[in-house]
JSON list of C-alpha atoms in Angstrom, two decimals:
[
{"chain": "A", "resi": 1, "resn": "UNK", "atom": "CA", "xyz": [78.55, 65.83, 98.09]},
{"chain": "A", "resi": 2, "resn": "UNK", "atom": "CA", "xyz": [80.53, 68.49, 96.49]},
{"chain": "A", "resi": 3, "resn": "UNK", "atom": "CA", "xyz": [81.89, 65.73, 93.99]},
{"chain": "A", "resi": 4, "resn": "UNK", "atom": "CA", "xyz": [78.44, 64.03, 93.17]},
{"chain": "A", "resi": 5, "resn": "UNK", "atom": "CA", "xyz": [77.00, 67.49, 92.30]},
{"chain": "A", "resi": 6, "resn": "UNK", "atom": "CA", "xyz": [80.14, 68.57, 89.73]},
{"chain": "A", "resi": 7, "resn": "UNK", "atom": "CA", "xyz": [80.60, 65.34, 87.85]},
{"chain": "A", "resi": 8, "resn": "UNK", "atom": "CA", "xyz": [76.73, 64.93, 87.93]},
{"chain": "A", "resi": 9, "resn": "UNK", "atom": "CA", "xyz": [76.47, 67.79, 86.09]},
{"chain": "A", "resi": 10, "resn": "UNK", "atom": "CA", "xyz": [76.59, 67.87, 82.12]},
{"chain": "A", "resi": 11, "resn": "UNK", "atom": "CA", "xyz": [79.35, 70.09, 80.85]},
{"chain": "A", "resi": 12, "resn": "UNK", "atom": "CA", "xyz": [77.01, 71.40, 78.52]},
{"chain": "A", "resi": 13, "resn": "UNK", "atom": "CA", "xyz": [75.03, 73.38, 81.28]},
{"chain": "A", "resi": 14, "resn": "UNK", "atom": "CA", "xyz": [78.55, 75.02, 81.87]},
{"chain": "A", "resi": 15, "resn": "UNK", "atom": "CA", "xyz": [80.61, 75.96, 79.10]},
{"chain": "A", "resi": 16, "resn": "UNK", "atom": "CA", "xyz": [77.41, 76.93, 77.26]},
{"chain": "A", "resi": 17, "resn": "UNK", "atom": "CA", "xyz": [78.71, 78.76, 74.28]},
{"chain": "A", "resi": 18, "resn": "UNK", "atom": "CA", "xyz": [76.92, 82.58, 75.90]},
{"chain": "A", "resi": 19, "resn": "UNK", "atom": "CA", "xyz": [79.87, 81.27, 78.66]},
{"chain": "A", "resi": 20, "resn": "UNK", "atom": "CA", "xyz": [82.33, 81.43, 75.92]},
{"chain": "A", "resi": 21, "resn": "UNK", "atom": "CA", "xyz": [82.06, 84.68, 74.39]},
{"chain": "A", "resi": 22, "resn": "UNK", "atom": "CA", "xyz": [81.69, 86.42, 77.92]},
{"chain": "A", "resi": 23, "resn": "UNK", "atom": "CA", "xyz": [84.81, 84.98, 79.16]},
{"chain": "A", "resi": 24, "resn": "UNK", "atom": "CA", "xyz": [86.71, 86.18, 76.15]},
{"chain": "A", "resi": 25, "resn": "UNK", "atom": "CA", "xyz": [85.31, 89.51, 76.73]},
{"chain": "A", "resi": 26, "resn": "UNK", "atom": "CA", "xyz": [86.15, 89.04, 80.21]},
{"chain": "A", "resi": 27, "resn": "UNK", "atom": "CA", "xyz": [89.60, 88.27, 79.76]},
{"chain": "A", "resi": 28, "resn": "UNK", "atom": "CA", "xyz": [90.58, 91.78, 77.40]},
{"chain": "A", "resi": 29, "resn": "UNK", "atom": "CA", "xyz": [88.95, 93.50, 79.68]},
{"chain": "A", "resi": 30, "resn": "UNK", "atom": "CA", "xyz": [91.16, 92.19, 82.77]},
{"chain": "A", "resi": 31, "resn": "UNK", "atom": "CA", "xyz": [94.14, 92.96, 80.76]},
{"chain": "A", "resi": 32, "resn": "UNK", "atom": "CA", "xyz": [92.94, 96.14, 80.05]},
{"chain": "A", "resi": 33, "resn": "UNK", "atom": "CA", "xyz": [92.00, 96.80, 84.17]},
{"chain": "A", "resi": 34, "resn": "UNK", "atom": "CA", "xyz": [95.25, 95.50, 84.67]},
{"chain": "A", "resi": 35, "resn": "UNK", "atom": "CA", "xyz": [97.30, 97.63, 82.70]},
{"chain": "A", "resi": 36, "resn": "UNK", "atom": "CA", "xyz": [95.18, 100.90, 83.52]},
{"chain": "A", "resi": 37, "resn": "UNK", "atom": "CA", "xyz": [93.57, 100.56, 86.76]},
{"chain": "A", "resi": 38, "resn": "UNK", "atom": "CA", "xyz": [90.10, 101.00, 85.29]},
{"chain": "A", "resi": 39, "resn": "UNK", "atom": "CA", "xyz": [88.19, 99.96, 82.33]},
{"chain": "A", "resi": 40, "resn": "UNK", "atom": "CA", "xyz": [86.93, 96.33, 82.56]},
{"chain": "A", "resi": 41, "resn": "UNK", "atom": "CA", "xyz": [83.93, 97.22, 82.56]},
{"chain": "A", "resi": 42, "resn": "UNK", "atom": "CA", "xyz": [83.61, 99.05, 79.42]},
{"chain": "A", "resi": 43, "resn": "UNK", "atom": "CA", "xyz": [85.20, 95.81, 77.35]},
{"chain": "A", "resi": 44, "resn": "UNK", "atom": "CA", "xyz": [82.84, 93.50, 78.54]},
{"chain": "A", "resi": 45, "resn": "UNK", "atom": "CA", "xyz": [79.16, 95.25, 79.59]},
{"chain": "A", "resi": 46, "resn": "UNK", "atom": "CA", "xyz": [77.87, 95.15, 76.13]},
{"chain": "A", "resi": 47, "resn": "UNK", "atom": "CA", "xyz": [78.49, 91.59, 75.72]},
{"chain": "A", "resi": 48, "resn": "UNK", "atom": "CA", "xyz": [77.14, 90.88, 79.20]},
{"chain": "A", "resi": 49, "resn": "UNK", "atom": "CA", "xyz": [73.91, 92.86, 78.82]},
{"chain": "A", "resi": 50, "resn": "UNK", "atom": "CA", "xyz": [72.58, 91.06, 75.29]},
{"chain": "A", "resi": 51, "resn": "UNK", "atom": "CA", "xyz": [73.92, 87.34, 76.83]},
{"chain": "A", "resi": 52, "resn": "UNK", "atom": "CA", "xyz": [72.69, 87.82, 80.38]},
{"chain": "A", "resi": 53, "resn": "UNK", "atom": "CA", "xyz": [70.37, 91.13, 81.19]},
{"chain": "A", "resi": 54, "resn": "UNK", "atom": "CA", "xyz": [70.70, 94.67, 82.87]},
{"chain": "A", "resi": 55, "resn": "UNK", "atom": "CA", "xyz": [70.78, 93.24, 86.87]},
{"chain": "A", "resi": 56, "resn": "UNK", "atom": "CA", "xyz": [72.44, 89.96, 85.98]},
{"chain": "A", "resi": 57, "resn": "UNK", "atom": "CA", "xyz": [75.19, 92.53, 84.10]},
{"chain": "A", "resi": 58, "resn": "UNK", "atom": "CA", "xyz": [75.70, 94.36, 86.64]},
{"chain": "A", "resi": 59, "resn": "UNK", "atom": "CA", "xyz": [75.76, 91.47, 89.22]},
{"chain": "A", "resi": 60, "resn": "UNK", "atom": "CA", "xyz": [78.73, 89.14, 87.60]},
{"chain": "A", "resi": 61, "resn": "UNK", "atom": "CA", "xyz": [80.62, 92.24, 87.10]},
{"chain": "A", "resi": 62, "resn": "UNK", "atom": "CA", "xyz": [80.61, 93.27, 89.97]},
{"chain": "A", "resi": 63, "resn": "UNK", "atom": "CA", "xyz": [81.15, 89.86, 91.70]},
{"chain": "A", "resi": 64, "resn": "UNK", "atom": "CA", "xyz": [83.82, 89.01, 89.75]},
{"chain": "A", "resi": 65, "resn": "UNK", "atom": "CA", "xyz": [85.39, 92.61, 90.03]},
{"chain": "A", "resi": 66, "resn": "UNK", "atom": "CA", "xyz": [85.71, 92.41, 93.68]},
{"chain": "A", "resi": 67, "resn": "UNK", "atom": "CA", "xyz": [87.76, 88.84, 92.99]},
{"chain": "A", "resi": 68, "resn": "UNK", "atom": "CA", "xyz": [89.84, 90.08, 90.33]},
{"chain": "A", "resi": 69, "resn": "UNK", "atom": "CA", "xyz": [90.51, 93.68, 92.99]},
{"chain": "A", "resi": 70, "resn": "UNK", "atom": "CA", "xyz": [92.38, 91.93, 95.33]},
{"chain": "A", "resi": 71, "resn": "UNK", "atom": "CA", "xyz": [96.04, 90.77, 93.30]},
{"chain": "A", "resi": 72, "resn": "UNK", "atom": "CA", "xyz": [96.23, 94.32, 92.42]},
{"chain": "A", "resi": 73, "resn": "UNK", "atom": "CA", "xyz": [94.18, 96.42, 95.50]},
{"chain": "A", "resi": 74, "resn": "UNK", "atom": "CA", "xyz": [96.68, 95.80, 98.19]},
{"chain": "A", "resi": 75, "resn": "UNK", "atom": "CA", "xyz": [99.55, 96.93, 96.29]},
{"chain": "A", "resi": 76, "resn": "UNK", "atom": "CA", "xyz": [97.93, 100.06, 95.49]},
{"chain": "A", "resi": 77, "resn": "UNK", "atom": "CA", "xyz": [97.30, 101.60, 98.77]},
{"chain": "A", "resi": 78, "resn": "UNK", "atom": "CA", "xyz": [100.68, 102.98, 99.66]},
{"chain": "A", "resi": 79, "resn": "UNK", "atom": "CA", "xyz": [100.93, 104.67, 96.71]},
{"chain": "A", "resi": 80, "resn": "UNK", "atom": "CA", "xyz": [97.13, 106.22, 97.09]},
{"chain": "A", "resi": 81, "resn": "UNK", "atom": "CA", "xyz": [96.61, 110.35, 97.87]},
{"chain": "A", "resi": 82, "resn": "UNK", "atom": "CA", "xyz": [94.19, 110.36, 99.94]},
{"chain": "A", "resi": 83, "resn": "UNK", "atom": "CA", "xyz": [93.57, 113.56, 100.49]},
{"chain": "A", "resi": 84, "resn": "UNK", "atom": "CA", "xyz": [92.83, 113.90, 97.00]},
{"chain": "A", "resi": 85, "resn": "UNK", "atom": "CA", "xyz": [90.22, 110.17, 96.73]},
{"chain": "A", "resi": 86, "resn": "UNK", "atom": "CA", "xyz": [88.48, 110.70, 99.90]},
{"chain": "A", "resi": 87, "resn": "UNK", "atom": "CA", "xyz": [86.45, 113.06, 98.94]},
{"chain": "A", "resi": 88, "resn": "UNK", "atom": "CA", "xyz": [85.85, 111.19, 95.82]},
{"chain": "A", "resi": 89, "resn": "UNK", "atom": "CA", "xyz": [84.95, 107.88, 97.28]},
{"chain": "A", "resi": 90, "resn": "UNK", "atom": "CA", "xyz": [82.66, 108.38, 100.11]},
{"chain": "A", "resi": 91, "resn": "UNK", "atom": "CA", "xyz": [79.88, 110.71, 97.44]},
{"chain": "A", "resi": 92, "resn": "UNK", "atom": "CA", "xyz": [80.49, 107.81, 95.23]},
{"chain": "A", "resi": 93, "resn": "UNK", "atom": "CA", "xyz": [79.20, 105.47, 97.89]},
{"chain": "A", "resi": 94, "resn": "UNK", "atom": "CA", "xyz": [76.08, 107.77, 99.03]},
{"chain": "A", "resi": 95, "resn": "UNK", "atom": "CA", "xyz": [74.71, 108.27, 95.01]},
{"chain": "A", "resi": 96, "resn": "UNK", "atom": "CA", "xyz": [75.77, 104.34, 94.01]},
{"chain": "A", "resi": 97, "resn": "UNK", "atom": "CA", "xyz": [72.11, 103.19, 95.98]},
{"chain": "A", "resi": 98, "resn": "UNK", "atom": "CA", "xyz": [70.25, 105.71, 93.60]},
{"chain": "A", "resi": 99, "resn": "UNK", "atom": "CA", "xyz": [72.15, 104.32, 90.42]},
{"chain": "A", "resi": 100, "resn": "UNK", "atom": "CA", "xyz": [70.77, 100.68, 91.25]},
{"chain": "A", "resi": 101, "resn": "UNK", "atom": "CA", "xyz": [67.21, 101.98, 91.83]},
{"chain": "A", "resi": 102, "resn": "UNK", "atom": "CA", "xyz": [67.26, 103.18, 88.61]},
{"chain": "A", "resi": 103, "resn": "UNK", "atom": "CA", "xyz": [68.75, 99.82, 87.26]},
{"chain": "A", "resi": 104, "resn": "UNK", "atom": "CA", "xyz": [66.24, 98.53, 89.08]},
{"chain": "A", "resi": 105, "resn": "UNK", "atom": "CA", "xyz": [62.83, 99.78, 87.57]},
{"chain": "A", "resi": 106, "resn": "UNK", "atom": "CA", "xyz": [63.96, 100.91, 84.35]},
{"chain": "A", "resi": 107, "resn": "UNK", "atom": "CA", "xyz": [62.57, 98.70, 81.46]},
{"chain": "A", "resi": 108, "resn": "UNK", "atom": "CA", "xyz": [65.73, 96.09, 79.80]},
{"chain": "A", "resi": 109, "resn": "UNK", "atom": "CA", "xyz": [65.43, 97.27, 76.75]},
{"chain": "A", "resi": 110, "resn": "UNK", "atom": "CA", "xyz": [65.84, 101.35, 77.13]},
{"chain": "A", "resi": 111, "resn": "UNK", "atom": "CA", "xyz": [68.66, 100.05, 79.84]},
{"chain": "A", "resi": 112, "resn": "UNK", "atom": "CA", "xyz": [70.52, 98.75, 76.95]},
{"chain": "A", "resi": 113, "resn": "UNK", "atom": "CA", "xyz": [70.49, 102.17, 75.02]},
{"chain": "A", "resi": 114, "resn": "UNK", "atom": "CA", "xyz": [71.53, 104.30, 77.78]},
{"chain": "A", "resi": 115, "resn": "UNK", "atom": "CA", "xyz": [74.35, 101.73, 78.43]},
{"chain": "A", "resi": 116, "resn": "UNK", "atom": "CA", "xyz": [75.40, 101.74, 74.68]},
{"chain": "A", "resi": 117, "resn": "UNK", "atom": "CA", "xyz": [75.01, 105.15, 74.66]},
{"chain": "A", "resi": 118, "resn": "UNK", "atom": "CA", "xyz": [77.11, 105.67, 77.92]},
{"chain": "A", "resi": 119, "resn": "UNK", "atom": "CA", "xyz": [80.27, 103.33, 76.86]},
{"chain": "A", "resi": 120, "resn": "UNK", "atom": "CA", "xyz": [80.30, 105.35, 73.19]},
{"chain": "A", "resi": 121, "resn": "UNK", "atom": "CA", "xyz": [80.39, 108.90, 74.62]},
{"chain": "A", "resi": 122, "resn": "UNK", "atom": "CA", "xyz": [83.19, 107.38, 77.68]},
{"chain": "A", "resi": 123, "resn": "UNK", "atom": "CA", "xyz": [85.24, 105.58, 75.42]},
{"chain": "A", "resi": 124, "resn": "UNK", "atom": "CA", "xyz": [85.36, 108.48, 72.87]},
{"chain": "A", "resi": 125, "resn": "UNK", "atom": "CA", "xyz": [86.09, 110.56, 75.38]},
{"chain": "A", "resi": 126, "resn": "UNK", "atom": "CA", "xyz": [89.08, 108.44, 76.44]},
{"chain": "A", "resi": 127, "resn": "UNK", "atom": "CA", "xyz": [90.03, 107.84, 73.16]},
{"chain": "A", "resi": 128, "resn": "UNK", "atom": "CA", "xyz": [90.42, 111.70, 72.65]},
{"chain": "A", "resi": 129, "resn": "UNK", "atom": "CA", "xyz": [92.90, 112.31, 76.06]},
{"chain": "A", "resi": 130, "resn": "UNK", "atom": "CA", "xyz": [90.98, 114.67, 76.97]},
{"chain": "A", "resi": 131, "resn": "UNK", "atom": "CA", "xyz": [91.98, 116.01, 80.53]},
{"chain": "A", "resi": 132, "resn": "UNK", "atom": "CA", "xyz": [89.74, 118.10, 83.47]},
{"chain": "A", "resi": 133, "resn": "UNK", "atom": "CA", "xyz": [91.36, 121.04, 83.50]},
{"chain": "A", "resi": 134, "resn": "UNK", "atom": "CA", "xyz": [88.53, 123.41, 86.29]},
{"chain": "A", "resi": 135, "resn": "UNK", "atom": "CA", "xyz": [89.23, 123.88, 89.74]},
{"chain": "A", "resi": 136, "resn": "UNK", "atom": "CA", "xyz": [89.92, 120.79, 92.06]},
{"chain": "A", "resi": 137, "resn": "UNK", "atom": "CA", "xyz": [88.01, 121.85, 94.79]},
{"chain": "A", "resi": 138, "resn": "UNK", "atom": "CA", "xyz": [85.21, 120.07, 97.51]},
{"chain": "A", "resi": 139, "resn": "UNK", "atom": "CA", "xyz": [82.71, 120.86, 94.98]},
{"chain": "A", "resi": 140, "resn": "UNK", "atom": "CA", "xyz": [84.32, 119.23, 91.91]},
{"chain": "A", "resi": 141, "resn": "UNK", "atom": "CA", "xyz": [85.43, 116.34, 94.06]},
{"chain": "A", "resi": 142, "resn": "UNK", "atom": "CA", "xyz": [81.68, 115.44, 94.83]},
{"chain": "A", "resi": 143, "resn": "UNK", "atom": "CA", "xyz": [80.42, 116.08, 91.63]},
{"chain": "A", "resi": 144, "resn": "UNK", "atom": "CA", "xyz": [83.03, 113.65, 90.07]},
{"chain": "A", "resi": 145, "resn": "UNK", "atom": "CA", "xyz": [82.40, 110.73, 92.72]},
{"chain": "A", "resi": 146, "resn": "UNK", "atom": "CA", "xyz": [78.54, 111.22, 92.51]},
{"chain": "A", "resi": 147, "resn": "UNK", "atom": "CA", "xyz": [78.11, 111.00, 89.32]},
{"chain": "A", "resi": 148, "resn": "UNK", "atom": "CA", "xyz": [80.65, 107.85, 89.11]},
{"chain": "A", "resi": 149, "resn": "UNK", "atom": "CA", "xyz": [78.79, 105.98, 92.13]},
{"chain": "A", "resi": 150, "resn": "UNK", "atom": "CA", "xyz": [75.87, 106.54, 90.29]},
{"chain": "A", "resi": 151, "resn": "UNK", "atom": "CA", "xyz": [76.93, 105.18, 87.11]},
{"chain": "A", "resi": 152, "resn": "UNK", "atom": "CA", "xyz": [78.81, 102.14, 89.30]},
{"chain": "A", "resi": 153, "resn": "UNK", "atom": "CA", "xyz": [75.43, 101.48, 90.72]},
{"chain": "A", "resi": 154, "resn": "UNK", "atom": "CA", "xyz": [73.29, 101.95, 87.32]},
{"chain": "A", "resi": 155, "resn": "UNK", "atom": "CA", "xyz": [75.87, 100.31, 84.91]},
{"chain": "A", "resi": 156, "resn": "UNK", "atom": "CA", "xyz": [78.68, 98.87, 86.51]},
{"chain": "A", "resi": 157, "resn": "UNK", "atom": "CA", "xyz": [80.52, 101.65, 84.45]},
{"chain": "A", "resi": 158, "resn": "UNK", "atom": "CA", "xyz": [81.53, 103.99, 87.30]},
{"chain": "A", "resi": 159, "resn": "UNK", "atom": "CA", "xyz": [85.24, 103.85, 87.11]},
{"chain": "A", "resi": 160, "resn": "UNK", "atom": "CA", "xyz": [86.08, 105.73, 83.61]},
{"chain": "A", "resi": 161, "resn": "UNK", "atom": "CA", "xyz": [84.33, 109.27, 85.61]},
{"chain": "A", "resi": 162, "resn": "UNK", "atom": "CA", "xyz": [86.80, 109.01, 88.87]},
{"chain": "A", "resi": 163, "resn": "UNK", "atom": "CA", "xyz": [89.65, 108.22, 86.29]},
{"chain": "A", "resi": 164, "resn": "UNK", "atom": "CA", "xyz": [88.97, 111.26, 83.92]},
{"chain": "A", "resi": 165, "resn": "UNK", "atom": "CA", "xyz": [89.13, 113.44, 86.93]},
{"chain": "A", "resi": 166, "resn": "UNK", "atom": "CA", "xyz": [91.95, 111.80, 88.71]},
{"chain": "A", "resi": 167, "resn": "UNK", "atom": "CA", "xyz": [94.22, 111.86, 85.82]},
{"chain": "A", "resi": 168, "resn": "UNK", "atom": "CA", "xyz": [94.09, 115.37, 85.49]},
{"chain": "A", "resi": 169, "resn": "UNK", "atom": "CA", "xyz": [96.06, 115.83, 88.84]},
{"chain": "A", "resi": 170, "resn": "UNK", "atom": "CA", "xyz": [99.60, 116.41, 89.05]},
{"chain": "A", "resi": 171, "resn": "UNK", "atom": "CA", "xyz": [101.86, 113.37, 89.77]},
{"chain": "A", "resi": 172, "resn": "UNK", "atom": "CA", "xyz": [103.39, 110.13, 88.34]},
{"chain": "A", "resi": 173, "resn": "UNK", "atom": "CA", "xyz": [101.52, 107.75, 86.39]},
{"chain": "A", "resi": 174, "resn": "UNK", "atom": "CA", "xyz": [102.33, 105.17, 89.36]},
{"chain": "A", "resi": 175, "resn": "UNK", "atom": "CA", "xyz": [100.16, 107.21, 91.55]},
{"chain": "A", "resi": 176, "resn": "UNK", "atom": "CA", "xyz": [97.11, 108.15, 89.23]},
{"chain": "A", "resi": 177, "resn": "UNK", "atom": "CA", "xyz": [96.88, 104.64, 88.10]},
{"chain": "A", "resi": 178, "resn": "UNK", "atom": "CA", "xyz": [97.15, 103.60, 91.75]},
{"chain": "A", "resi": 179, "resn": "UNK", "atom": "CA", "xyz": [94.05, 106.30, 92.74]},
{"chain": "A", "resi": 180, "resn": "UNK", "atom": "CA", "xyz": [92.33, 104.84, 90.02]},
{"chain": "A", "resi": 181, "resn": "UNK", "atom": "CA", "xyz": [92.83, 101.07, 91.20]},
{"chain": "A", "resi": 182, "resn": "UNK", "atom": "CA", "xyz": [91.35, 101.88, 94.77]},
{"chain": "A", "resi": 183, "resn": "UNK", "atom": "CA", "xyz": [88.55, 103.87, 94.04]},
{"chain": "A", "resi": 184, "resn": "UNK", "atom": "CA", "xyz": [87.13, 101.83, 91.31]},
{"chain": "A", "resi": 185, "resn": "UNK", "atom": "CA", "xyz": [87.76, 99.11, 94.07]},
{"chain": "A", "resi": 186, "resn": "UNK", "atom": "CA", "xyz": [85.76, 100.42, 96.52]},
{"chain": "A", "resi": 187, "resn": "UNK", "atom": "CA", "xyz": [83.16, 100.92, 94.55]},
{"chain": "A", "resi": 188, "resn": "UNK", "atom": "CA", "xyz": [82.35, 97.57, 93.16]},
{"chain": "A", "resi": 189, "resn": "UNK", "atom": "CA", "xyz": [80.91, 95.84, 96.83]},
{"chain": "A", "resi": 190, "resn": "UNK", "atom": "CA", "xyz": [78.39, 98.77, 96.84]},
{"chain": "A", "resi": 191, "resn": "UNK", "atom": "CA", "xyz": [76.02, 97.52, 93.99]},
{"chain": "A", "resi": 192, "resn": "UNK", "atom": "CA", "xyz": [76.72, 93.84, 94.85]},
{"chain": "A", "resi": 193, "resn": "UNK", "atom": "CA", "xyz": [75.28, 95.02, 98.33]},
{"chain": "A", "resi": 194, "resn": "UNK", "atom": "CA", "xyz": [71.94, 96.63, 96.73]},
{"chain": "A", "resi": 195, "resn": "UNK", "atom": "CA", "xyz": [71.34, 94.13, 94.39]},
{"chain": "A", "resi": 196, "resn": "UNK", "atom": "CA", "xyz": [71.68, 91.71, 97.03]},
{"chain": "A", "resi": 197, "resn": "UNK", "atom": "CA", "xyz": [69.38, 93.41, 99.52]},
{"chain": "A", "resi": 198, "resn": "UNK", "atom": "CA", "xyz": [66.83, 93.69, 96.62]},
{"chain": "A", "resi": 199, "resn": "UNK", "atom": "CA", "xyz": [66.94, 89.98, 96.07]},
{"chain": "A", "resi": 200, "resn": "UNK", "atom": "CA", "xyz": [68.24, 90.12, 92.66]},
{"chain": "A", "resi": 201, "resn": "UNK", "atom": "CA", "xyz": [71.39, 88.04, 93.70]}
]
């Protein structure tokens, strides 16, 4: 059955030329995850939001994320502190829901501003190494993975937050880029899970 369906189907329906240009986009931004731990996501939204639309955005990145997590997830854990993500991870997972209801309801075309808006001020922000310099405690810790669940669940953008404030602790690059692989990990299933609970899946 499998067969009759894929050689049934025109190739035209499939490599449709919107296919094109978000693979491309795709594929620098893998490069980019896989040489920083982070970032995808930033290479390839704006392409994916004028092709596809806000939910749909959010949807194939995600899906895709959690396939392209697992060559470099598992290798990542031993070198992960803990003590310093937990924290981190689990008030990324409680605000991630609200950043989806607001993906949710909020009209396509505003969506696409705030998104724009979002990658520009992150990237520049990047761009400038700028470091978090305040204190590192519980506080901090749920502010940063709050406010990155909520952009994971909104945007799909969530990762560049947990790695502005994980770089700024002490340690070898093998270990910050290794924080950053897991925690943008974990995040990914949690908007796939709303969306798909929403029906927009």
């Amino acid at each position: 059955m499998l067969d009759i369906i894929w050689f049934d189907m025109p190739w035209e329906a499939i490599w449709s030329r919107d296919l094109v240009i978000a693979s491309i986009f795709a594929m620098v931004g893998a490069a980019i995850r896989g040489l920083t731990g982070f970032g995808a996501n930033l290479i390839w939204a704006p392409a994916l939001v004028v092709l596809y639309g806000p939910a749909e955005t959010v949807a194939i990145m995600g899906i895709t994320g959690i396939l392209s997590a697992f060559p470099i997830f598992l290798p990542a854990m031993g070198k992960v502190n803990w003590r310093e993500l937990g924290i981190i991870i689990v008030s990324a997972f409680v605000l991630a829901p609200a950043g989806v209801w607001s993906l949710i309801y909020l009209e396509p075309d505003m969506f696409r501003r705030i998104m724009g808006g979002l990658i520009f001020v992150l990237a520049g922000v990047l761009m400038t190494g700028w470091h978090y310099e305040g204190t590192r405690g519980a506080a901090s810790k749920i502010i940063a993975g709050g406010v990155s669940g909520y952009f994971a669940g909104f945007a799909g953008i969530g990762g560049p937050i947990c790695a502005l404030y994980i770089m700024s602790v002490p340690g070898t690059a093998q270990a910050q880029r290794a924080n950053n692989i897991v925690s943008v990990s974990l995040l990914i299933p949690v908007p796939i899970v709303s969306l798909g609970l929403t029906g927009l899946i």
